[in-house]
mmCIF file of C-alpha atoms in Angstrom:
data_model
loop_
_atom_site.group_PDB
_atom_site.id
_atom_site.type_symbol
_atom_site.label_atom_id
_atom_site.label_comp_id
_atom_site.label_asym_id
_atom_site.label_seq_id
_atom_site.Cartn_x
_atom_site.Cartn_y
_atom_site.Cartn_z
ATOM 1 C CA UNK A 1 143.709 -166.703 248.691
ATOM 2 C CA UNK A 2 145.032 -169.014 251.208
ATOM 3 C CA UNK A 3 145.940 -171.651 249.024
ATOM 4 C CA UNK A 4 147.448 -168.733 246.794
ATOM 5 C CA UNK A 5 149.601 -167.898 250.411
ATOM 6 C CA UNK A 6 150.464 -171.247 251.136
ATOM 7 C CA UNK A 7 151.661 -172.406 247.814
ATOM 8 C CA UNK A 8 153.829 -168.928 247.816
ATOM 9 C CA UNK A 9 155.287 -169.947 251.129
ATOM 10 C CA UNK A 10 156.419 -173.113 249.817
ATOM 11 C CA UNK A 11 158.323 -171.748 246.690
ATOM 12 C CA UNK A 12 160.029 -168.988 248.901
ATOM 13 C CA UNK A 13 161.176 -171.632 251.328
ATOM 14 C CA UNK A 14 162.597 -173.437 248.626
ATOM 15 C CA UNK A 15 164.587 -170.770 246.655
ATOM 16 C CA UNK A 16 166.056 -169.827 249.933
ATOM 17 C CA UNK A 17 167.136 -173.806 250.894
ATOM 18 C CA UNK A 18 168.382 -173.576 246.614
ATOM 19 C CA UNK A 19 170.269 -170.025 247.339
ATOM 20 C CA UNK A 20 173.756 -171.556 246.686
ATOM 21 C CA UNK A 21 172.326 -172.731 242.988
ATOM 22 C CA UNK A 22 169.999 -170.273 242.303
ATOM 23 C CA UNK A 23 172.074 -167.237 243.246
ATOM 24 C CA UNK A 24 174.949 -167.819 240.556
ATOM 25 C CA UNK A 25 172.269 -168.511 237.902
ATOM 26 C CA UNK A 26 170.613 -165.289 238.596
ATOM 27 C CA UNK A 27 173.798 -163.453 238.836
ATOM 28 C CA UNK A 28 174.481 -165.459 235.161
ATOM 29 C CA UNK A 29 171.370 -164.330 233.615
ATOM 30 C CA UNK A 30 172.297 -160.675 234.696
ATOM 31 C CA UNK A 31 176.034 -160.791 233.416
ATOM 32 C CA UNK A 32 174.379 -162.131 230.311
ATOM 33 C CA UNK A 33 171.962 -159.733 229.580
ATOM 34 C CA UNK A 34 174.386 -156.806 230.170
ATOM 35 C CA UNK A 35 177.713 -158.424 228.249
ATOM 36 C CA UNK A 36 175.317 -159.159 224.938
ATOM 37 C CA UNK A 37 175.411 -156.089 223.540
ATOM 38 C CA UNK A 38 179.151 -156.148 223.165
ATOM 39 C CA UNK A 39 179.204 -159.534 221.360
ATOM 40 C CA UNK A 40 176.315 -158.013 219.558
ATOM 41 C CA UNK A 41 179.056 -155.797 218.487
ATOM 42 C CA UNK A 42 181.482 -157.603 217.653
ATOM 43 C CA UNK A 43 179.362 -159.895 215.617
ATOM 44 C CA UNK A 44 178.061 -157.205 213.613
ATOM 45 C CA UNK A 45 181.799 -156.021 212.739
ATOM 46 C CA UNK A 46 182.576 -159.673 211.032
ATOM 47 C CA UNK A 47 184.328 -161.193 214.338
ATOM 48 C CA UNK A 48 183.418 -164.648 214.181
ATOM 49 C CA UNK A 49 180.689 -166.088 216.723
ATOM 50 C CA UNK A 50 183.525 -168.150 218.850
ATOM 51 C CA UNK A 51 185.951 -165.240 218.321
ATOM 52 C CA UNK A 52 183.602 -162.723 219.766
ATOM 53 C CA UNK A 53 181.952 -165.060 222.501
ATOM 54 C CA UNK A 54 185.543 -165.732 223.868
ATOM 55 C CA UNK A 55 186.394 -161.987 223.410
ATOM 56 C CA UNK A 56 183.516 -161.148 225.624
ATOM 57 C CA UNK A 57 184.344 -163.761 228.430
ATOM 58 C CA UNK A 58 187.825 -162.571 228.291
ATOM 59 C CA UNK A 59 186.547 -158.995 229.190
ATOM 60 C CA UNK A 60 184.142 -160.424 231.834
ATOM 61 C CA UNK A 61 186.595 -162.452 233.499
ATOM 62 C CA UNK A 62 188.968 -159.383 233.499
ATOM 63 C CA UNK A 63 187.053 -157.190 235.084
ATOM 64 C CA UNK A 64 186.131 -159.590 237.748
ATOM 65 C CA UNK A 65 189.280 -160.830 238.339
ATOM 66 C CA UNK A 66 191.241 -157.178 238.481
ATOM 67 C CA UNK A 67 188.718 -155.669 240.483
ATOM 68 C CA UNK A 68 188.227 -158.878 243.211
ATOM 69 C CA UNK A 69 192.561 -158.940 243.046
ATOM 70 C CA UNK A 70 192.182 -155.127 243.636
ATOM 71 C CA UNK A 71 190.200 -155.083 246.499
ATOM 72 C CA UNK A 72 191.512 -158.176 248.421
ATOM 73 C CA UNK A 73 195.119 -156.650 248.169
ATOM 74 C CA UNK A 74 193.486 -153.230 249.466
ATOM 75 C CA UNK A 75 191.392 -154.876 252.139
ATOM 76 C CA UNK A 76 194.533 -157.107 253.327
ATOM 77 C CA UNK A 77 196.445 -154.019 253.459
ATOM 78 C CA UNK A 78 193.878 -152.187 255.426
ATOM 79 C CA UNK A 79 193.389 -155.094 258.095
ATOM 80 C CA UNK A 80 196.547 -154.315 259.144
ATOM 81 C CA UNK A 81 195.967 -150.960 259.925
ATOM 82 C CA UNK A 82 192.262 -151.692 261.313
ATOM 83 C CA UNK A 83 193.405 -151.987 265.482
ATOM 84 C CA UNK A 84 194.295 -148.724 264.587
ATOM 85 C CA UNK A 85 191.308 -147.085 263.100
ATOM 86 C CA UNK A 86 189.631 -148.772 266.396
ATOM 87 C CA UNK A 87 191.870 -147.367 268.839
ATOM 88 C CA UNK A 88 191.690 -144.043 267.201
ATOM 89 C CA UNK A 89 187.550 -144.582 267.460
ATOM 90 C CA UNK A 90 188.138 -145.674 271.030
ATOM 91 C CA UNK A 91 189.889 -142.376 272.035
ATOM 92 C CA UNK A 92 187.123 -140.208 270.348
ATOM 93 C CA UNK A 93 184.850 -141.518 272.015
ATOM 94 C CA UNK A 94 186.064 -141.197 275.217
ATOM 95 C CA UNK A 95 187.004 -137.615 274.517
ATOM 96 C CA UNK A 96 183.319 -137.272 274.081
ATOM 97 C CA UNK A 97 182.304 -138.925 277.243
ATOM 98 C CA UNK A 98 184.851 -136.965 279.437
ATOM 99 C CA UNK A 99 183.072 -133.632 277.334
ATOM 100 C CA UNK A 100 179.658 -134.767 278.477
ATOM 101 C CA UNK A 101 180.922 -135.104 282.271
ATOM 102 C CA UNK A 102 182.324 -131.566 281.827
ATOM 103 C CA UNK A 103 179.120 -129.833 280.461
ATOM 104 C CA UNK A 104 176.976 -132.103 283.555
ATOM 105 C CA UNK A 105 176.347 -135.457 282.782
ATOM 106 C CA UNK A 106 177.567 -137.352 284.810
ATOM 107 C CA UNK A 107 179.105 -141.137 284.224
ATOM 108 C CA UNK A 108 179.113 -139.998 280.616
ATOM 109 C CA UNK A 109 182.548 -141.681 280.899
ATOM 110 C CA UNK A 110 182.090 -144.529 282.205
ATOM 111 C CA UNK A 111 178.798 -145.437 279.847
ATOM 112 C CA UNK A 112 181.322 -144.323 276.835
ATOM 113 C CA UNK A 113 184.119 -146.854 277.816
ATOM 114 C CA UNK A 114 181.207 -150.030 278.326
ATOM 115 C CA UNK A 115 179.745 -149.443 274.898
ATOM 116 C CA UNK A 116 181.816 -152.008 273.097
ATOM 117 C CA UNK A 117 184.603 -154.537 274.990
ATOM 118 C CA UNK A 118 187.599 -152.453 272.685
ATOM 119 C CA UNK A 119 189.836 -155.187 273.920
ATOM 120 C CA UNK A 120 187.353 -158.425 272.659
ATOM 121 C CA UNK A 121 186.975 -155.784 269.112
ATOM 122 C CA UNK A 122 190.324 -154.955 268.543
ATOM 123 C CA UNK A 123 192.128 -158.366 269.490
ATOM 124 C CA UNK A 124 189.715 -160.367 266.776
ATOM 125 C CA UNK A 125 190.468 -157.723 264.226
ATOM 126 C CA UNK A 126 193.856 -158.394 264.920
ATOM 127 C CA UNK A 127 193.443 -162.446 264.554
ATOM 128 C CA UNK A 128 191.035 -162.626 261.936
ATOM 129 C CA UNK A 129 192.100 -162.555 258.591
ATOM 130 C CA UNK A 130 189.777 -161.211 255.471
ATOM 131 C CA UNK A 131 189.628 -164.069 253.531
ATOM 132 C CA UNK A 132 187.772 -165.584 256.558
ATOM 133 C CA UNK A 133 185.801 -162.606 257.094
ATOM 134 C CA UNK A 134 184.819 -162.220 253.512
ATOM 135 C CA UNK A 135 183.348 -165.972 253.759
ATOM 136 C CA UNK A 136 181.525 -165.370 257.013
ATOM 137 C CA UNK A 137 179.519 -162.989 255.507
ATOM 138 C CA UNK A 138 178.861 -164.291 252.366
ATOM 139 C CA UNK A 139 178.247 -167.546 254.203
ATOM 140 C CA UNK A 140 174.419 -166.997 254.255
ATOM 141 C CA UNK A 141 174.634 -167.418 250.554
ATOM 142 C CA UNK A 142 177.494 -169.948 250.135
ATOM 143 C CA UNK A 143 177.632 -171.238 253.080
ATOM 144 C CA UNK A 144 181.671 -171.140 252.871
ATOM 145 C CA UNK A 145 184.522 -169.551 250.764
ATOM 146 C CA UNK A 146 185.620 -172.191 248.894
ATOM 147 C CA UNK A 147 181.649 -172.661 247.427
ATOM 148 C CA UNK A 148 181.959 -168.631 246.803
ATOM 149 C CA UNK A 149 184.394 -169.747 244.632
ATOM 150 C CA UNK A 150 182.976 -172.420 243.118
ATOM 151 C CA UNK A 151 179.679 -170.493 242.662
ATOM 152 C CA UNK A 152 182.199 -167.447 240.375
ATOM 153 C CA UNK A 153 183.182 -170.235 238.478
ATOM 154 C CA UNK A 154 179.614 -171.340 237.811
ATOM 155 C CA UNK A 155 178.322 -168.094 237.092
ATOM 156 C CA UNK A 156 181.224 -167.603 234.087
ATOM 157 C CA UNK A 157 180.238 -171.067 232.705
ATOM 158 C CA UNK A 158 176.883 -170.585 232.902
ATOM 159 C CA UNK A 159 177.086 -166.627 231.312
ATOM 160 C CA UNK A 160 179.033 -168.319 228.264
ATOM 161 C CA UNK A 161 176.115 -170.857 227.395
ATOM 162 C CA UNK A 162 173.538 -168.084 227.970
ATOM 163 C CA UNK A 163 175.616 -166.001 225.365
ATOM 164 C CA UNK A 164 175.946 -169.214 223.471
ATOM 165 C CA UNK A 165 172.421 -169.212 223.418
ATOM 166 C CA UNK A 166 171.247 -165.908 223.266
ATOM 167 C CA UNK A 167 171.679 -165.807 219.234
ATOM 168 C CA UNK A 168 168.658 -166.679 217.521
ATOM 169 C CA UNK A 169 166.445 -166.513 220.684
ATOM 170 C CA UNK A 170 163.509 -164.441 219.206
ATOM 171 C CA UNK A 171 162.890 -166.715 216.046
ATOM 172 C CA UNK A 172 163.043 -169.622 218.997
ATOM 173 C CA UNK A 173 160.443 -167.544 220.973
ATOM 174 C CA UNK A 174 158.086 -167.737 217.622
ATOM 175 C CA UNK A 175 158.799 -171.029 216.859
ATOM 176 C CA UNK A 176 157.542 -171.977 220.221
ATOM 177 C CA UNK A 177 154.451 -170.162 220.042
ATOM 178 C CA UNK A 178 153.309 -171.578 216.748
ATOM 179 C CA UNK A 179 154.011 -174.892 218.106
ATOM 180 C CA UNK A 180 151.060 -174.374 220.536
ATOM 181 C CA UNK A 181 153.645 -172.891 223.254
ATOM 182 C CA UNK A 182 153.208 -169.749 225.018
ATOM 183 C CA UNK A 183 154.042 -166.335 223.497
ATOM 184 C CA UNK A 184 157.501 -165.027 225.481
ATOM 185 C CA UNK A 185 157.278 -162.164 223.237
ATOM 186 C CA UNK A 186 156.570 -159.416 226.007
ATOM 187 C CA UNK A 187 159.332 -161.492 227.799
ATOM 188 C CA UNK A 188 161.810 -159.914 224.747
ATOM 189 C CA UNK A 189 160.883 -157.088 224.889
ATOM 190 C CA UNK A 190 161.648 -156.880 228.446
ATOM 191 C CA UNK A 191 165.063 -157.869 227.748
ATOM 192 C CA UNK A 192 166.042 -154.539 226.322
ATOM 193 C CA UNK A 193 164.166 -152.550 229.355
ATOM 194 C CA UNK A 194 166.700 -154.527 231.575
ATOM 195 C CA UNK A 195 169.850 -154.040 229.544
ATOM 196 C CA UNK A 196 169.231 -150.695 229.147
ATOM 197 C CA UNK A 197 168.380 -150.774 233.302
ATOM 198 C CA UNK A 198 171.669 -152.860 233.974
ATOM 199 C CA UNK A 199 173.694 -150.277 231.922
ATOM 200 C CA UNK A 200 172.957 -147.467 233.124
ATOM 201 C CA UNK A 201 173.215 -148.551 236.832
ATOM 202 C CA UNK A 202 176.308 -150.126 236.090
ATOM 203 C CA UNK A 203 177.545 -146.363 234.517
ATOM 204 C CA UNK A 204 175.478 -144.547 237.711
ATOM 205 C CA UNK A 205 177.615 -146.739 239.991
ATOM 206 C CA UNK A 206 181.276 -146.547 238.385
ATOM 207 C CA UNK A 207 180.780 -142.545 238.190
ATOM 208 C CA UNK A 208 179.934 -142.806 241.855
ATOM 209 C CA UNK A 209 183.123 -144.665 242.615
ATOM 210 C CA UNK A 210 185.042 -142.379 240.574
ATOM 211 C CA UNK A 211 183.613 -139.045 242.276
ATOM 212 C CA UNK A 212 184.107 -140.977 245.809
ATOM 213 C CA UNK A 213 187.694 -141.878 245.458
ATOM 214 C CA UNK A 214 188.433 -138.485 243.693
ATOM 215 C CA UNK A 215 187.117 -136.974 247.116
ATOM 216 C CA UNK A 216 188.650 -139.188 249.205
ATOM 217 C CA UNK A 217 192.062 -138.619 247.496
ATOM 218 C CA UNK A 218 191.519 -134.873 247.665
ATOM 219 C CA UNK A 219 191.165 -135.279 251.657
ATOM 220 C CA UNK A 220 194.778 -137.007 251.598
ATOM 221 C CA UNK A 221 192.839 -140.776 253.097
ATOM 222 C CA UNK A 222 195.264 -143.227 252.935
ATOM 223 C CA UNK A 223 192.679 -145.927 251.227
ATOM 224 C CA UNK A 224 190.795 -143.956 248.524
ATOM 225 C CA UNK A 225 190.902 -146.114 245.602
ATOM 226 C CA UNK A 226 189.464 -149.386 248.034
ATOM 227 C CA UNK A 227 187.242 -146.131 249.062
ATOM 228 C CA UNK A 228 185.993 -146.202 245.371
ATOM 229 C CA UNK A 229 185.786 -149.575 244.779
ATOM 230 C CA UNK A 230 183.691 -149.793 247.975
ATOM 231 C CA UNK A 231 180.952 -147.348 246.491
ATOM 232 C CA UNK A 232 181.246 -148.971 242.916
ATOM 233 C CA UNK A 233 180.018 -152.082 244.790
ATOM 234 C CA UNK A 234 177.581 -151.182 247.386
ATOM 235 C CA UNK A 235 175.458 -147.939 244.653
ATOM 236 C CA UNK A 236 173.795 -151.521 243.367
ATOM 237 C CA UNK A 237 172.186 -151.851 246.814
ATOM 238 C CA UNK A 238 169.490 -149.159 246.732
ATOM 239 C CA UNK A 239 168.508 -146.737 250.546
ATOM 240 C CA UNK A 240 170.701 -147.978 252.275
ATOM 241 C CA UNK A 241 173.887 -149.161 250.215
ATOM 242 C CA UNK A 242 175.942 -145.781 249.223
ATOM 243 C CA UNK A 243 175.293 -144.445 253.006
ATOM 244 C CA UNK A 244 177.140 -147.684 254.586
ATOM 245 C CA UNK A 245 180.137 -147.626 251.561
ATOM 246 C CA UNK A 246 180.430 -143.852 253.454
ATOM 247 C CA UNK A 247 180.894 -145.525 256.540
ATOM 248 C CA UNK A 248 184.868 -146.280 256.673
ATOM 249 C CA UNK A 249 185.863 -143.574 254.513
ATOM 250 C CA UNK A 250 184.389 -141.020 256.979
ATOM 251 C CA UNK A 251 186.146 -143.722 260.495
ATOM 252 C CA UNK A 252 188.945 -143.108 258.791
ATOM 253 C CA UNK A 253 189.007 -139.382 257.731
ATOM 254 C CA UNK A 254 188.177 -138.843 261.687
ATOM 255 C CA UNK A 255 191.052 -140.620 262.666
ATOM 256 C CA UNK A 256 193.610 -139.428 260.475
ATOM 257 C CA UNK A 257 192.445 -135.793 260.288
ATOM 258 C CA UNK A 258 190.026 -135.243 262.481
ATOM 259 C CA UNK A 259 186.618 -134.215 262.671
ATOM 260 C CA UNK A 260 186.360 -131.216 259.847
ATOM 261 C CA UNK A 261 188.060 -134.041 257.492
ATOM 262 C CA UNK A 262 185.327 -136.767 258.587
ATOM 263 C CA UNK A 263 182.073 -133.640 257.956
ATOM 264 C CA UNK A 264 183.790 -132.757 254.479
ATOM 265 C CA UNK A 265 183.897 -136.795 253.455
ATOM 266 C CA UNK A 266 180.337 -137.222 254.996
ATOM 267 C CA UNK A 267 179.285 -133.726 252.999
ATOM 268 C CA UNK A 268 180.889 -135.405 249.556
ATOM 269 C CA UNK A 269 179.334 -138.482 249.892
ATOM 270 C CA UNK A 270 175.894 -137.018 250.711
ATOM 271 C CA UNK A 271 176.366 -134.732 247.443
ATOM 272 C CA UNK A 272 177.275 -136.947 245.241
ATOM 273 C CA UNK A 273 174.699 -140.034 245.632
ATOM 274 C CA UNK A 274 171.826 -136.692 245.991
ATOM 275 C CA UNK A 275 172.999 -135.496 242.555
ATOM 276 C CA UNK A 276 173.542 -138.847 241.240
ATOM 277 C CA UNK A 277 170.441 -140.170 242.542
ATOM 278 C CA UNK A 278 167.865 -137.591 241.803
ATOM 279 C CA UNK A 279 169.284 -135.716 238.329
ATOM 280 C CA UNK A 280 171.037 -137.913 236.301
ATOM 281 C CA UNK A 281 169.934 -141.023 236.985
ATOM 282 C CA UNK A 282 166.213 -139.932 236.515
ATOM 283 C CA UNK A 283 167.287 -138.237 233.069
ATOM 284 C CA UNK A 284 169.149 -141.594 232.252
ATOM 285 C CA UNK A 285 166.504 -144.034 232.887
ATOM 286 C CA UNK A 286 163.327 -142.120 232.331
ATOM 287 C CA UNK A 287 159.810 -142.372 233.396
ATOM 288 C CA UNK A 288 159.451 -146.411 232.535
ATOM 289 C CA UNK A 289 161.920 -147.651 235.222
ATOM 290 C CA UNK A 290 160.634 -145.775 238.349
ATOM 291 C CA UNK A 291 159.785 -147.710 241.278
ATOM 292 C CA UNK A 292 158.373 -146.367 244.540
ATOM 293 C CA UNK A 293 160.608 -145.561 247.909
ATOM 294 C CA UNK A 294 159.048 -148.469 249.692
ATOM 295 C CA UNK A 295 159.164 -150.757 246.959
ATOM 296 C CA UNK A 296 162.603 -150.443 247.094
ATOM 297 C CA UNK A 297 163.047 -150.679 251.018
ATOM 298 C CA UNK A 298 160.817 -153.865 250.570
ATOM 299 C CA UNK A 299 162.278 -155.684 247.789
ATOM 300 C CA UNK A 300 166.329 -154.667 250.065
ATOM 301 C CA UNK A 301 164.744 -155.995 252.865
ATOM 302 C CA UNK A 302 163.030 -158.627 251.453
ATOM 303 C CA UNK A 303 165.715 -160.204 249.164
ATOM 304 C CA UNK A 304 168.180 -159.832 251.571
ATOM 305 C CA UNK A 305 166.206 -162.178 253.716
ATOM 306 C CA UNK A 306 165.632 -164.616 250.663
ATOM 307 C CA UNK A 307 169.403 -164.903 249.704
ATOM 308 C CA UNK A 308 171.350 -162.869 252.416
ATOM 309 C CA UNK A 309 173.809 -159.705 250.929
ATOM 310 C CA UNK A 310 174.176 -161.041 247.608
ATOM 311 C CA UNK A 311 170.528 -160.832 247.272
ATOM 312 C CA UNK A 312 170.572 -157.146 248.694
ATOM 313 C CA UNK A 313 172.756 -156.880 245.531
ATOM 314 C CA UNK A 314 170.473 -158.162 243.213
ATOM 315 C CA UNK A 315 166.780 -156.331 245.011
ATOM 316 C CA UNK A 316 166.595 -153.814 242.604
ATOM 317 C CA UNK A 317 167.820 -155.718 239.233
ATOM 318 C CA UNK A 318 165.349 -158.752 240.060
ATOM 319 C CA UNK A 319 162.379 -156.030 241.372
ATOM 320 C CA UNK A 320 162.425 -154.531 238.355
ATOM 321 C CA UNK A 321 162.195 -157.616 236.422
ATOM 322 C CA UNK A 322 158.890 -158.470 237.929
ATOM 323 C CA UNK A 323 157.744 -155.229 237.532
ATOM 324 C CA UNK A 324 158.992 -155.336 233.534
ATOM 325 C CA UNK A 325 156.939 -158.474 233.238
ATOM 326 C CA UNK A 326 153.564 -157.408 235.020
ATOM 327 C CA UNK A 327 153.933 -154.163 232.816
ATOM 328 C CA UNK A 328 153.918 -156.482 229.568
ATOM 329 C CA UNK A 329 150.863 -158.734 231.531
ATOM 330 C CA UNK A 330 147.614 -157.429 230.962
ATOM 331 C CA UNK A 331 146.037 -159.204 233.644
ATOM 332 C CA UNK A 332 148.264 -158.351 236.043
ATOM 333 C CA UNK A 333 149.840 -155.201 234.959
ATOM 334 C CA UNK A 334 147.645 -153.182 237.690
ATOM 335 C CA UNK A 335 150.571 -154.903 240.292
ATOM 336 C CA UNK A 336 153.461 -152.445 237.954
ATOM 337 C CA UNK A 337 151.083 -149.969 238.240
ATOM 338 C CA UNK A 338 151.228 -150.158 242.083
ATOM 339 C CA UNK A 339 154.451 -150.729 242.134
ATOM 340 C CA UNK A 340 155.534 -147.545 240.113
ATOM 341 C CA UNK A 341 156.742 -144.722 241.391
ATOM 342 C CA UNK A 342 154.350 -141.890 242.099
ATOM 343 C CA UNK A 343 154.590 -137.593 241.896
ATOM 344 C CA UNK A 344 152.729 -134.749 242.131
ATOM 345 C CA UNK A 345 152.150 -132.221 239.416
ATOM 346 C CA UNK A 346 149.650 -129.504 240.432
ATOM 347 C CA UNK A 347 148.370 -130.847 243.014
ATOM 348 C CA UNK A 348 147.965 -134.046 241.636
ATOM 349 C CA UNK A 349 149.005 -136.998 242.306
ATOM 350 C CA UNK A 350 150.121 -139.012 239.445
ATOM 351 C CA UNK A 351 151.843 -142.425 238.653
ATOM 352 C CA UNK A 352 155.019 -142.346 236.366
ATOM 353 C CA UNK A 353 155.019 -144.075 233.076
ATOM 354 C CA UNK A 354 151.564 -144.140 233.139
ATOM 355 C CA UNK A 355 148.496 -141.336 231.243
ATOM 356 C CA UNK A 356 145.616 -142.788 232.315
ATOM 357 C CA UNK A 357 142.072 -141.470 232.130
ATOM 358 C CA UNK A 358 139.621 -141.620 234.006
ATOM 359 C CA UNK A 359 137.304 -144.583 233.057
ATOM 360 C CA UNK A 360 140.708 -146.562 231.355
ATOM 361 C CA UNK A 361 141.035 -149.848 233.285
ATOM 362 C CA UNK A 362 144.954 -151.282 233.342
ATOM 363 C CA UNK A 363 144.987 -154.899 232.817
ATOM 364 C CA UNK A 364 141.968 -156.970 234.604
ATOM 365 C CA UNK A 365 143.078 -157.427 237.994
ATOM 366 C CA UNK A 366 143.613 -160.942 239.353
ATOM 367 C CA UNK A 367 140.168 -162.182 238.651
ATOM 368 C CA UNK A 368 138.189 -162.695 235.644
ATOM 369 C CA UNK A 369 136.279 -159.365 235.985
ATOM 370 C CA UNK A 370 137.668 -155.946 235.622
ATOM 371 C CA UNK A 371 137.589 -153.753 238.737
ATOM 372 C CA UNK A 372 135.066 -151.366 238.779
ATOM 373 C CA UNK A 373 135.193 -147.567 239.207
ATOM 374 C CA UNK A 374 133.024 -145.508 241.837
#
């Protein structure tokens, strides 16, 4: 076990010192997985294999592009108003403190005003541009924003030999095996759980962006389609990702309107991940993909450690991977089991995905003899 613990130490130290490679080749992979079925597509309607690679990078690289174009023009647009937004912040809250000293608590005020140094806040929002911004905190990953760069160009290369590649893979797979190789079959198979997995969060999190910047726009914010664009992005990071996209929609609804405007963003926001989240996702995905609350605080907290936020990005996608591949294990396929999400029916507790009586034993644990039942 300590070996086991040491050797694990070793290989997490080194895929966070290999972030800056390993992060676009994960990110690859995922594009890859996700874009095949459309030059699946348009291979099976007679597009030739070049034609219909090229026609699927073309799409890639357009929705990349418009949507990064998008959002930097929104975001430089909304720096400028930003010493604004913090003023109008600065004033609430010393409204609040001067209401606190009015009802008897006293220096209410003056703890209020020595929160934040408003002029420090306000005069590097005012110097600091978002390009610079955008690379300081992606520089955990990268490092800086001309490697960001580089590492968007990788990831498109890379995606078009993966597609390049992804033809013919299964009669590859068996070709190895009789060879002597191992069998990747249950690795296949797993392929589909994640497209389908990929798809559907992809569709989960474009309907959120859509409902988001249809509410913003109904409460007349100035920003609601960088709003959307905002909770497109940040639905991929699970707990804790659609309740900070909420964040400068509602900053901004308080300043511009007030504070009803700010509780009817908060209110939208709250409704639509809750319905999102807990009715049609469920009915989307099914039974095979759930995953337990903590799991999924973990694996946030734990791959945004490994690779910084564009590993908070990919927690989820990559945890559900592992958990794909101890499923098709059947030594280890007791760690899905733990790792799926559990629910009571009657009483009972049971674990999704999963009928299992009694005396069945899943997989045979991480020794050579199957756990035993009392």
């Amino acid at each position: 076990m300590i070996l086991t613990l040491a050797c694990l130490v070793i290989v997490l130290a080194g895929m966070k010192a290999a972030a800056g490679v390993l992060v676009p080749m994960v990110y690859a992979f995922f594009l890859a997985v996700l874009s095949f079925p459309l030059l699946r597509w348009l291979t099976r309607h007679r597009i030739p294999g070049p034609v219909a690679l090229a026609m699927t990078l073309l799409v890639n690289l357009g929705v990349l592009a418009g949507l990064i174009t998008l959002a930097v023009r929104l975001l430089i647009s909304f720096n400028a108003d930003l010493p604004r937004y913090l003023r109008g912040i600065q004033r609430y809250l010393t409204d609040f403190g001067v209401w606190l000293d009015d009802n008897g608590i006293e220096g209410a005020k003056e703890m209020m005003g020595s929160l934040f140094d408003w002029n420090t806040i306000i005069g590097y929002a005012t110097q600091q541009d978002v390009m610079s911004r955008i690379g300081a905190m992606l520089g955990s990953t990268f490092g800086t924003l001309a490697t960001v760069f580089a590492g968007l160009v990788m990831i498109l290369i890379l995606m078009m030999f993966v597609l390049m590649e992804a033809t013919g893979t299964h009669r590859r797979i068996v070709a190895v095996h009789l060879a002597g190789g191992p069998d990747f079959s249950g690795l296949m198979r797993s392929v589909t759980d994640i497209q389908k997995y990929l798809g559907i969060k992809t569709l989960i999190s474009a309907l959120t962006g859509l409902l988001a910047g249809a509410w913003c726009w109904f409460f007349d914010l100035q920003y609601p389609l960088l709003w959307a664009i905002l909770a497109f992005i940040f639905n991929y990071i699970p707990a804790v990702g659609s309740s900070a996209a909420s964040i400068p929609a509602i900053v901004e609804a308080l300043v511009q309107h007030g504070g009803g405007a700010a509780l009817g963003i908060a209110l939208g926001y709250g409704g639509i991940n809750f319905a999102l989240d807990n009715f049609v996702q469920p009915q989307l995905l099914g039974n095979r993909f759930g995953i337990s609350a903590l799991v999924v605080v973990l694996s946030v907290i734990f791959w945004g450690w490994l690779w910084g936020p564009m590993g908070m990005f990919l927690a989820v996608p990559l945890t559900m991977v592992m958990k794909v591949l101890l499923d098709n294990s059947e030594e280890f396929r007791w760690v899905s089991v733990a790792m799926s999400q559990k629910k009571v029916r009657r009483g009972e507790v049971e674990v999704v995905g999963y009928d299992l009586d009694e005396n069945e034993v899943v997989g045979g644990g991480a020794s050579t003899e199957n756990p035993q039942h009392d």
